[in-house]
mmCIF file of C-alpha atoms in Angstrom:
data_model
loop_
_atom_site.group_PDB
_atom_site.id
_atom_site.type_symbol
_atom_site.label_atom_id
_atom_site.label_comp_id
_atom_site.label_asym_id
_atom_site.label_seq_id
_atom_site.Cartn_x
_atom_site.Cartn_y
_atom_site.Cartn_z
ATOM 1 C CA MET A 1 43.472 238.590 -119.724
ATOM 2 C CA GLN A 2 43.201 239.848 -123.269
ATOM 3 C CA LEU A 3 39.882 238.180 -124.195
ATOM 4 C CA PHE A 4 38.245 239.776 -121.195
ATOM 5 C CA LYS A 5 39.766 243.204 -121.842
ATOM 6 C CA ASP A 6 38.499 243.007 -125.404
ATOM 7 C CA LYS A 7 35.008 242.288 -124.101
ATOM 8 C CA ILE A 8 35.138 245.304 -121.772
ATOM 9 C CA ILE A 9 36.221 247.528 -124.651
ATOM 10 C CA GLU A 10 33.518 246.108 -126.898
ATOM 11 C CA LEU A 11 30.562 246.210 -124.499
ATOM 12 C CA GLY A 12 31.494 248.331 -121.471
ATOM 13 C CA LYS A 13 29.951 251.792 -121.195
ATOM 14 C CA VAL A 14 31.570 254.579 -119.225
ATOM 15 C CA TYR A 15 29.369 257.045 -117.382
ATOM 16 C CA PRO A 16 30.202 260.081 -115.258
ATOM 17 C CA GLY A 17 31.209 259.385 -111.652
ATOM 18 C CA ASN A 18 33.621 256.547 -112.497
ATOM 19 C CA VAL A 19 30.780 254.250 -113.476
ATOM 20 C CA LEU A 20 31.557 251.401 -115.838
ATOM 21 C CA LYS A 21 28.430 249.638 -116.972
ATOM 22 C CA VAL A 22 29.090 246.007 -117.876
ATOM 23 C CA ASP A 23 25.680 244.593 -117.208
ATOM 24 C CA SER A 24 25.360 242.959 -120.606
ATOM 25 C CA PHE A 25 27.948 240.301 -119.649
ATOM 26 C CA LEU A 26 29.088 240.587 -116.026
ATOM 27 C CA ASN A 27 26.563 241.691 -113.423
ATOM 28 C CA HIS A 28 22.988 241.507 -114.734
ATOM 29 C CA GLN A 29 23.060 239.411 -117.868
ATOM 30 C CA VAL A 30 25.985 237.092 -117.374
ATOM 31 C CA ASP A 31 28.234 235.470 -119.984
ATOM 32 C CA VAL A 32 28.984 232.288 -118.058
ATOM 33 C CA ILE A 33 31.330 230.942 -120.764
ATOM 34 C CA LEU A 34 33.492 234.046 -120.412
ATOM 35 C CA LEU A 35 33.352 233.873 -116.610
ATOM 36 C CA GLY A 36 34.412 230.249 -116.878
ATOM 37 C CA TYR A 37 37.640 231.404 -118.585
ATOM 38 C CA LEU A 38 38.234 233.858 -115.754
ATOM 39 C CA ALA A 39 37.664 231.062 -113.247
ATOM 40 C CA ASP A 40 40.166 228.892 -115.150
ATOM 41 C CA GLU A 41 42.703 231.696 -114.928
ATOM 42 C CA LEU A 42 42.183 232.124 -111.190
ATOM 43 C CA HIS A 43 42.550 228.392 -110.775
ATOM 44 C CA LYS A 44 45.863 228.437 -112.627
ATOM 45 C CA MET A 45 47.138 231.280 -110.468
ATOM 46 C CA TYR A 46 46.133 229.813 -107.098
ATOM 47 C CA LYS A 47 45.976 226.061 -107.627
ATOM 48 C CA GLU A 48 49.134 225.296 -105.604
ATOM 49 C CA MET A 49 47.922 227.304 -102.630
ATOM 50 C CA GLY A 50 45.739 224.750 -100.867
ATOM 51 C CA ILE A 51 42.513 226.771 -101.235
ATOM 52 C CA THR A 52 39.667 225.225 -99.209
ATOM 53 C CA LYS A 53 36.957 227.810 -99.755
ATOM 54 C CA ILE A 54 35.873 230.623 -102.085
ATOM 55 C CA LEU A 55 34.381 233.630 -100.305
ATOM 56 C CA THR A 56 32.445 236.418 -101.992
ATOM 57 C CA ILE A 57 29.780 238.993 -101.136
ATOM 58 C CA GLU A 58 26.236 239.190 -102.451
ATOM 59 C CA THR A 59 25.076 239.833 -105.138
ATOM 60 C CA SER A 60 27.218 240.237 -108.198
ATOM 61 C CA GLY A 61 30.351 238.496 -106.961
ATOM 62 C CA ILE A 62 28.431 235.235 -106.749
ATOM 63 C CA MET A 63 28.638 234.206 -110.374
ATOM 64 C CA LEU A 64 32.434 234.328 -110.652
ATOM 65 C CA ALA A 65 32.785 232.836 -107.159
ATOM 66 C CA CYS A 66 30.483 229.968 -108.073
ATOM 67 C CA LEU A 67 32.368 229.087 -111.269
ATOM 68 C CA THR A 68 35.714 229.472 -109.483
ATOM 69 C CA ALA A 69 34.644 227.152 -106.667
ATOM 70 C CA GLN A 70 33.753 224.614 -109.318
ATOM 71 C CA LYS A 71 37.319 224.679 -110.720
ATOM 72 C CA PHE A 72 38.856 224.288 -107.271
ATOM 73 C CA GLU A 73 36.225 221.716 -106.274
ATOM 74 C CA VAL A 74 35.694 223.472 -102.920
ATOM 75 C CA PRO A 75 32.599 225.086 -101.394
ATOM 76 C CA MET A 76 31.617 228.670 -102.150
ATOM 77 C CA LEU A 77 30.404 230.913 -99.357
ATOM 78 C CA PHE A 78 28.803 234.313 -99.829
ATOM 79 C CA ALA A 79 28.688 236.988 -97.148
ATOM 80 C CA LYS A 80 25.262 238.482 -96.737
ATOM 81 C CA LYS A 81 24.396 242.096 -96.218
ATOM 82 C CA ALA A 82 22.721 242.233 -92.820
ATOM 83 C CA ARG A 83 19.290 243.824 -92.835
ATOM 84 C CA THR A 84 19.465 244.503 -89.121
ATOM 85 C CA SER A 85 22.134 245.787 -86.772
ATOM 86 C CA ASN A 86 20.847 243.268 -84.211
ATOM 87 C CA LEU A 87 23.281 240.472 -85.081
ATOM 88 C CA SER A 88 23.287 236.959 -83.686
ATOM 89 C CA GLU A 89 26.273 235.501 -81.825
ATOM 90 C CA GLU A 90 26.490 232.907 -84.535
ATOM 91 C CA VAL A 91 27.955 235.126 -87.230
ATOM 92 C CA TYR A 92 31.215 236.853 -87.997
ATOM 93 C CA SER A 93 30.554 240.433 -89.116
ATOM 94 C CA ALA A 94 32.462 243.323 -90.658
ATOM 95 C CA PRO A 95 31.521 246.838 -91.751
ATOM 96 C CA VAL A 96 31.665 247.794 -95.415
ATOM 97 C CA PHE A 97 31.244 251.313 -96.726
ATOM 98 C CA SER A 98 29.453 251.523 -100.047
ATOM 99 C CA TYR A 99 30.404 254.581 -102.110
ATOM 100 C CA THR A 100 27.755 253.603 -104.648
ATOM 101 C CA HIS A 101 24.979 253.933 -102.068
ATOM 102 C CA ASN A 102 26.884 256.322 -99.786
ATOM 103 C CA ARG A 103 26.257 254.326 -96.627
ATOM 104 C CA GLU A 104 27.864 251.779 -94.350
ATOM 105 C CA TYR A 105 26.390 248.315 -94.016
ATOM 106 C CA THR A 106 27.398 245.146 -92.244
ATOM 107 C CA ILE A 107 28.330 241.895 -93.934
ATOM 108 C CA ILE A 108 28.007 238.567 -92.153
ATOM 109 C CA VAL A 109 28.819 234.892 -92.509
ATOM 110 C CA ASP A 110 27.685 232.022 -90.303
ATOM 111 C CA LYS A 111 30.522 230.963 -87.985
ATOM 112 C CA ASN A 112 29.897 227.329 -88.939
ATOM 113 C CA TYR A 113 31.236 227.910 -92.440
ATOM 114 C CA LEU A 114 34.614 229.563 -91.787
ATOM 115 C CA SER A 115 37.146 227.975 -89.477
ATOM 116 C CA LYS A 116 40.814 228.363 -88.647
ATOM 117 C CA GLU A 117 41.608 225.416 -90.938
ATOM 118 C CA ASP A 118 40.326 227.333 -93.969
ATOM 119 C CA ARG A 119 42.582 228.786 -96.681
ATOM 120 C CA VAL A 120 40.323 231.228 -98.440
ATOM 121 C CA LEU A 121 40.313 232.832 -101.864
ATOM 122 C CA LEU A 122 38.319 236.084 -101.914
ATOM 123 C CA VAL A 123 36.453 236.694 -105.180
ATOM 124 C CA ASP A 124 34.514 239.680 -106.472
ATOM 125 C CA ASP A 125 33.364 241.164 -109.756
ATOM 126 C CA PHE A 126 34.698 244.685 -109.115
ATOM 127 C CA LEU A 127 37.517 246.181 -107.050
ATOM 128 C CA ALA A 128 37.441 249.964 -106.724
ATOM 129 C CA ASN A 129 38.269 251.453 -103.341
ATOM 130 C CA GLY A 130 38.746 248.010 -101.824
ATOM 131 C CA CYS A 131 36.070 248.254 -99.129
ATOM 132 C CA SER A 132 34.290 245.021 -100.046
ATOM 133 C CA LEU A 133 37.461 242.931 -100.135
ATOM 134 C CA ARG A 134 38.661 244.485 -96.857
ATOM 135 C CA GLY A 135 35.364 243.481 -95.292
ATOM 136 C CA LEU A 136 35.690 239.946 -96.569
ATOM 137 C CA TRP A 137 39.322 239.776 -95.375
ATOM 138 C CA GLU A 138 38.202 240.905 -91.953
ATOM 139 C CA LEU A 139 35.640 238.053 -91.785
ATOM 140 C CA VAL A 140 38.414 235.610 -92.640
ATOM 141 C CA GLN A 141 40.697 237.043 -89.968
ATOM 142 C CA LYS A 142 37.944 236.928 -87.355
ATOM 143 C CA ALA A 143 37.529 233.215 -88.092
ATOM 144 C CA GLY A 144 41.275 232.695 -87.628
ATOM 145 C CA ALA A 145 41.463 231.477 -91.217
ATOM 146 C CA VAL A 146 44.011 232.475 -93.863
ATOM 147 C CA ALA A 147 43.177 234.756 -96.773
ATOM 148 C CA VAL A 148 45.431 233.347 -99.457
ATOM 149 C CA GLY A 149 44.586 236.064 -101.881
ATOM 150 C CA ALA A 150 41.892 237.687 -103.963
ATOM 151 C CA GLY A 151 40.622 237.175 -107.511
ATOM 152 C CA VAL A 152 38.784 239.985 -109.190
ATOM 153 C CA ALA A 153 37.213 240.444 -112.622
ATOM 154 C CA ILE A 154 37.628 244.225 -113.075
ATOM 155 C CA GLU A 155 39.893 246.405 -110.954
ATOM 156 C CA LYS A 156 39.539 250.165 -111.271
ATOM 157 C CA GLY A 157 43.234 250.795 -110.704
ATOM 158 C CA PHE A 158 42.793 254.548 -110.579
ATOM 159 C CA GLN A 159 40.636 254.247 -107.441
ATOM 160 C CA GLY A 160 43.534 252.753 -105.548
ATOM 161 C CA GLY A 161 41.851 249.943 -103.600
ATOM 162 C CA GLY A 162 43.807 247.137 -105.224
ATOM 163 C CA ASP A 163 47.200 248.736 -104.520
ATOM 164 C CA MET A 164 46.165 249.536 -100.970
ATOM 165 C CA LEU A 165 45.322 245.865 -100.371
ATOM 166 C CA ARG A 166 48.610 244.758 -101.997
ATOM 167 C CA ASP A 167 50.500 247.166 -99.706
ATOM 168 C CA MET A 168 48.659 245.605 -96.762
ATOM 169 C CA GLY A 169 50.030 242.222 -97.830
ATOM 170 C CA LEU A 170 47.141 240.665 -99.688
ATOM 171 C CA ARG A 171 47.858 239.017 -103.038
ATOM 172 C CA VAL A 172 45.377 240.509 -105.501
ATOM 173 C CA GLU A 173 44.949 239.149 -109.018
ATOM 174 C CA SER A 174 42.688 241.067 -111.376
ATOM 175 C CA MET A 175 41.678 239.896 -114.828
ATOM 176 C CA ALA A 176 41.639 243.492 -116.096
ATOM 177 C CA ILE A 177 43.041 246.568 -114.384
ATOM 178 C CA ILE A 178 41.717 249.867 -115.692
ATOM 179 C CA GLU A 179 44.216 252.686 -115.426
ATOM 180 C CA SER A 180 41.881 255.362 -116.714
ATOM 181 C CA MET A 181 38.543 255.656 -118.440
ATOM 182 C CA ASP A 182 36.275 258.319 -119.822
ATOM 183 C CA LYS A 183 33.740 258.667 -122.587
ATOM 184 C CA ASP A 184 36.470 258.448 -125.179
ATOM 185 C CA GLY A 185 37.795 255.131 -124.070
ATOM 186 C CA ILE A 186 39.274 252.762 -121.527
ATOM 187 C CA LEU A 187 42.989 252.310 -120.862
ATOM 188 C CA PHE A 188 44.288 249.208 -119.123
ATOM 189 C CA ARG A 189 47.368 248.889 -116.947
ATOM 190 C CA ASN A 190 49.945 247.059 -119.079
ATOM 191 C CA MET B 1 16.984 213.206 -107.539
ATOM 192 C CA GLN B 2 18.014 210.761 -104.845
ATOM 193 C CA LEU B 3 21.482 212.146 -104.130
ATOM 194 C CA PHE B 4 19.991 215.568 -103.485
ATOM 195 C CA LYS B 5 17.162 214.225 -101.336
ATOM 196 C CA ASP B 6 19.732 212.344 -99.258
ATOM 197 C CA LYS B 7 21.638 215.588 -98.738
ATOM 198 C CA ILE B 8 18.487 217.378 -97.608
ATOM 199 C CA ILE B 9 17.755 214.556 -95.116
ATOM 200 C CA GLU B 10 21.339 214.586 -93.911
ATOM 201 C CA LEU B 11 21.914 218.334 -93.535
ATOM 202 C CA GLY B 12 18.551 220.085 -93.711
ATOM 203 C CA LYS B 13 17.071 221.447 -90.505
ATOM 204 C CA VAL B 14 13.352 222.023 -90.046
ATOM 205 C CA TYR B 15 12.183 224.983 -87.955
ATOM 206 C CA PRO B 16 8.681 226.176 -87.019
ATOM 207 C CA GLY B 17 6.837 228.213 -89.664
ATOM 208 C CA ASN B 18 7.679 225.854 -92.543
ATOM 209 C CA VAL B 19 11.325 226.901 -92.512
ATOM 210 C CA LEU B 20 13.838 224.451 -93.946
ATOM 211 C CA LYS B 21 17.392 225.537 -93.305
ATOM 212 C CA VAL B 22 19.772 224.272 -95.959
ATOM 213 C CA ASP B 23 22.409 226.971 -95.709
ATOM 214 C CA SER B 24 25.271 224.523 -95.275
ATOM 215 C CA PHE B 25 25.031 223.467 -98.919
ATOM 216 C CA LEU B 26 22.442 225.436 -100.895
ATOM 217 C CA ASN B 27 21.985 229.130 -100.043
ATOM 218 C CA HIS B 28 24.845 230.440 -97.914
ATOM 219 C CA GLN B 29 27.638 227.942 -98.095
ATOM 220 C CA VAL B 30 27.204 226.304 -101.472
ATOM 221 C CA ASP B 31 28.174 222.813 -102.570
ATOM 222 C CA VAL B 32 28.863 223.639 -106.222
ATOM 223 C CA ILE B 33 29.655 219.988 -107.099
ATOM 224 C CA LEU B 34 26.183 218.962 -105.946
ATOM 225 C CA LEU B 35 24.575 221.932 -107.715
ATOM 226 C CA GLY B 36 26.438 220.888 -110.832
ATOM 227 C CA TYR B 37 24.605 217.541 -110.728
ATOM 228 C CA LEU B 38 21.291 219.412 -110.419
ATOM 229 C CA ALA B 39 22.273 221.544 -113.393
ATOM 230 C CA ASP B 40 23.101 218.390 -115.381
ATOM 231 C CA GLU B 41 19.684 217.017 -114.550
ATOM 232 C CA LEU B 42 17.903 220.205 -115.695
ATOM 233 C CA HIS B 43 19.958 220.139 -118.868
ATOM 234 C CA LYS B 44 18.859 216.544 -119.539
ATOM 235 C CA MET B 45 15.210 217.493 -118.987
ATOM 236 C CA TYR B 46 15.173 220.620 -121.140
ATOM 237 C CA LYS B 47 17.957 220.167 -123.669
ATOM 238 C CA GLU B 48 15.621 219.591 -126.648
ATOM 239 C CA MET B 49 13.612 222.726 -125.905
ATOM 240 C CA GLY B 50 15.761 225.367 -127.583
ATOM 241 C CA ILE B 51 16.513 227.302 -124.408
ATOM 242 C CA THR B 52 18.254 230.611 -125.130
ATOM 243 C CA LYS B 53 18.442 232.111 -121.622
ATOM 244 C CA ILE B 54 18.339 231.159 -117.943
ATOM 245 C CA LEU B 55 16.416 233.603 -115.757
ATOM 246 C CA THR B 56 16.540 233.714 -111.974
ATOM 247 C CA ILE B 57 16.038 236.209 -109.166
ATOM 248 C CA GLU B 58 18.643 237.534 -106.770
ATOM 249 C CA THR B 59 20.161 236.269 -104.524
ATOM 250 C CA SER B 60 20.075 232.602 -103.812
ATOM 251 C CA GLY B 61 18.778 231.401 -107.165
ATOM 252 C CA ILE B 62 21.931 232.696 -108.811
ATOM 253 C CA MET B 63 24.223 229.738 -108.060
ATOM 254 C CA LEU B 64 22.017 227.063 -109.657
ATOM 255 C CA ALA B 65 21.123 229.413 -112.517
ATOM 256 C CA CYS B 66 24.783 230.087 -113.198
ATOM 257 C CA LEU B 67 25.763 226.415 -113.294
ATOM 258 C CA THR B 68 22.675 225.598 -115.380
ATOM 259 C CA ALA B 69 23.471 228.312 -117.894
ATOM 260 C CA GLN B 70 26.924 226.790 -118.203
ATOM 261 C CA LYS B 71 25.452 223.410 -119.209
ATOM 262 C CA PHE B 72 23.167 225.011 -121.792
ATOM 263 C CA GLU B 73 25.923 227.363 -122.979
ATOM 264 C CA VAL B 74 23.536 230.317 -122.879
ATOM 265 C CA PRO B 75 23.566 233.574 -120.882
ATOM 266 C CA MET B 76 22.189 233.794 -117.365
ATOM 267 C CA LEU B 77 20.080 236.786 -116.374
ATOM 268 C CA PHE B 78 19.051 237.635 -112.841
ATOM 269 C CA ALA B 79 16.113 239.850 -111.937
ATOM 270 C CA LYS B 80 16.949 242.486 -109.387
ATOM 271 C CA LYS B 81 14.877 243.575 -106.480
ATOM 272 C CA ALA B 82 14.156 247.257 -107.122
ATOM 273 C CA ARG B 83 15.119 249.549 -104.280
ATOM 274 C CA THR B 84 12.833 252.288 -105.549
ATOM 275 C CA SER B 85 9.312 252.364 -106.925
ATOM 276 C CA ASN B 86 10.513 255.016 -109.356
ATOM 277 C CA LEU B 87 11.311 252.683 -112.241
ATOM 278 C CA SER B 88 12.958 253.579 -115.502
ATOM 279 C CA GLU B 89 11.261 252.974 -118.869
ATOM 280 C CA GLU B 90 14.119 250.672 -119.694
ATOM 281 C CA VAL B 91 13.062 247.778 -117.497
ATOM 282 C CA TYR B 92 10.360 245.106 -117.374
ATOM 283 C CA SER B 93 8.943 244.856 -113.872
ATOM 284 C CA ALA B 94 6.676 242.570 -111.891
ATOM 285 C CA PRO B 95 5.439 242.529 -108.286
ATOM 286 C CA VAL B 96 6.467 239.702 -105.974
ATOM 287 C CA PHE B 97 5.021 239.127 -102.518
ATOM 288 C CA SER B 98 7.527 237.800 -100.022
ATOM 289 C CA TYR B 99 5.948 235.743 -97.257
ATOM 290 C CA THR B 100 9.344 235.526 -95.584
ATOM 291 C CA HIS B 101 9.519 239.310 -95.170
ATOM 292 C CA ASN B 102 5.762 239.882 -95.314
ATOM 293 C CA ARG B 103 5.934 242.611 -97.942
ATOM 294 C CA GLU B 104 5.617 243.156 -101.636
ATOM 295 C CA TYR B 105 8.572 244.193 -103.713
ATOM 296 C CA THR B 106 9.235 244.772 -107.402
ATOM 297 C CA ILE B 107 11.617 242.740 -109.526
ATOM 298 C CA ILE B 108 13.117 244.172 -112.683
ATOM 299 C CA VAL B 109 15.196 243.205 -115.706
ATOM 300 C CA ASP B 110 16.701 245.483 -118.316
ATOM 301 C CA LYS B 111 14.612 245.352 -121.526
ATOM 302 C CA ASN B 112 17.794 244.880 -123.544
ATOM 303 C CA TYR B 113 18.272 241.365 -122.147
ATOM 304 C CA LEU B 114 14.898 239.745 -122.798
ATOM 305 C CA SER B 115 13.359 239.745 -126.230
ATOM 306 C CA LYS B 116 10.549 238.011 -128.055
ATOM 307 C CA GLU B 117 13.051 235.637 -129.608
ATOM 308 C CA ASP B 118 13.987 234.242 -126.214
ATOM 309 C CA ARG B 119 13.012 230.809 -124.939
ATOM 310 C CA VAL B 120 13.576 231.031 -121.239
ATOM 311 C CA LEU B 121 14.155 228.524 -118.453
ATOM 312 C CA LEU B 122 13.262 229.937 -115.028
ATOM 313 C CA VAL B 123 15.503 228.697 -112.222
ATOM 314 C CA ASP B 124 15.300 229.116 -108.457
ATOM 315 C CA ASP B 125 16.565 227.416 -105.331
ATOM 316 C CA PHE B 126 13.175 227.214 -103.565
ATOM 317 C CA LEU B 127 9.570 226.978 -104.692
ATOM 318 C CA ALA B 128 6.980 227.458 -101.941
ATOM 319 C CA ASN B 129 3.906 229.549 -102.751
ATOM 320 C CA GLY B 130 5.171 230.220 -106.254
ATOM 321 C CA CYS B 131 5.284 234.038 -106.042
ATOM 322 C CA SER B 132 8.892 234.347 -107.246
ATOM 323 C CA LEU B 133 8.434 232.118 -110.268
ATOM 324 C CA ARG B 134 5.164 233.871 -111.140
ATOM 325 C CA GLY B 135 7.004 237.170 -111.044
ATOM 326 C CA LEU B 136 9.753 235.835 -113.304
ATOM 327 C CA TRP B 137 7.176 234.367 -115.648
ATOM 328 C CA GLU B 138 5.456 237.754 -115.850
ATOM 329 C CA LEU B 139 8.745 239.401 -116.863
ATOM 330 C CA VAL B 140 9.140 236.856 -119.638
ATOM 331 C CA GLN B 141 5.571 237.458 -120.832
ATOM 332 C CA LYS B 142 6.050 241.249 -120.829
ATOM 333 C CA ALA B 143 9.052 240.761 -123.099
ATOM 334 C CA GLY B 144 6.943 238.660 -125.487
ATOM 335 C CA ALA B 145 9.326 235.754 -124.856
ATOM 336 C CA VAL B 146 8.429 232.143 -124.110
ATOM 337 C CA ALA B 147 8.819 230.578 -120.661
ATOM 338 C CA VAL B 148 9.666 227.014 -121.617
ATOM 339 C CA GLY B 149 9.554 225.841 -118.009
ATOM 340 C CA ALA B 150 11.088 226.092 -114.599
ATOM 341 C CA GLY B 151 13.829 224.211 -112.779
ATOM 342 C CA VAL B 152 13.860 224.279 -109.001
ATOM 343 C CA ALA B 153 16.101 222.737 -106.379
ATOM 344 C CA ILE B 154 13.629 222.274 -103.534
ATOM 345 C CA GLU B 155 9.859 222.494 -103.913
ATOM 346 C CA LYS B 156 7.759 222.626 -100.761
ATOM 347 C CA GLY B 157 4.891 220.682 -102.283
ATOM 348 C CA PHE B 158 2.637 221.245 -99.285
ATOM 349 C CA GLN B 159 2.640 225.017 -99.920
ATOM 350 C CA GLY B 160 1.011 224.479 -103.292
ATOM 351 C CA GLY B 161 2.892 226.950 -105.477
ATOM 352 C CA GLY B 162 4.358 224.304 -107.785
ATOM 353 C CA ASP B 163 0.984 222.687 -108.473
ATOM 354 C CA MET B 164 -0.633 226.091 -109.000
ATOM 355 C CA LEU B 165 1.994 226.945 -111.640
ATOM 356 C CA ARG B 166 1.550 223.524 -113.303
ATOM 357 C CA ASP B 167 -2.228 224.119 -113.398
ATOM 358 C CA MET B 168 -1.529 227.455 -115.068
ATOM 359 C CA GLY B 169 0.388 225.616 -117.798
ATOM 360 C CA LEU B 170 4.001 226.024 -116.765
ATOM 361 C CA ARG B 171 6.222 222.960 -116.815
ATOM 362 C CA VAL B 172 7.884 222.815 -113.421
ATOM 363 C CA GLU B 173 10.686 220.335 -112.663
ATOM 364 C CA SER B 174 11.891 220.128 -109.067
ATOM 365 C CA MET B 175 14.872 218.129 -107.928
ATOM 366 C CA ALA B 176 13.149 217.344 -104.638
ATOM 367 C CA ILE B 177 9.484 217.852 -103.709
ATOM 368 C CA ILE B 178 8.790 217.886 -99.997
ATOM 369 C CA GLU B 179 5.319 216.565 -99.178
ATOM 370 C CA SER B 180 5.559 217.243 -95.459
ATOM 371 C CA MET B 181 8.162 218.143 -92.879
ATOM 372 C CA ASP B 182 8.405 218.662 -89.146
ATOM 373 C CA LYS B 183 10.997 218.260 -86.391
ATOM 374 C CA ASP B 184 10.730 214.476 -86.721
ATOM 375 C CA GLY B 185 11.607 214.351 -90.372
ATOM 376 C CA ILE B 186 11.072 215.191 -93.995
ATOM 377 C CA LEU B 187 8.844 213.257 -96.417
ATOM 378 C CA PHE B 188 9.263 213.576 -100.168
ATOM 379 C CA ARG B 189 6.584 213.246 -102.811
ATOM 380 C CA ASN B 190 6.808 209.826 -104.534
#
């Protein structure tokens, strides 16, 4: 999506360690008008797919998920990061490894809110190594629901997570796929 | 707001310790259509006030803040819970005491995203003792900005935070104010 790529070029800042800082419009201060366009685009791409629920993970996937759910007129559900390993019987859980914080944590959703009738669109702000989306996908599978696909704002293509998920059979649509980036600039795939 | 109060009566569950569970529509699974009506209502109430930014706190205030920002066509900003006490010079910070987790933590926003030109609407899903909103208000004051008021989904009136903030001079608008609740039912103010 060109408008969004332009915004990344204009405001994104690249730091060592594959860090792309976009907190002026995506994940701290949030340009909800822009995110609304992304949500429109995801709606166009998936509107024939019978989506019944939007699933994301706290915290920064929530904004895009919320606006996307609005377009589809379905509920949004966000997986929580469990603060304890002592989980109740009433949740589906999955492990997620965070490279940012270099540790594994557990994400959970209440079993009441995912069922085998659900056709789920996974949404997140970033896709890098794919761990978060894999965790969300696992929650959907545990519920016996269908993961119709994923919608992502920024995919770091060079980290391979998106292509891994596509190879595993998940449809993944990203509004901007970064092929490479460094202090001199950002190159997008196609 | 009657529609919202009806939803709380229909789906809310009261537990010991002043806990109101509304995670089927407000803070885990999220009814974005309903939240859109709340956002409309906040927009009606504050639209003449020159709001330039919506400020909330992670995590569960984000959904209403996001939809409210959309109505006002202004950016949304969410304060983060700092994981370290070693804060950078580049953030405004404020302490918040969480009665839920019985500990104090620090909330932060990047100084780049709040300025003295801002007229800010504070948004949150719950208002109980008022600690979160006070923390957000403090961030706004540190930036030299104006807190025009607050918009809240559910105020637990019997915990006094809303009236404390009103006494301190903050305009607080809540979509439902609970006067009392127990296993037999929920009573709203008015």
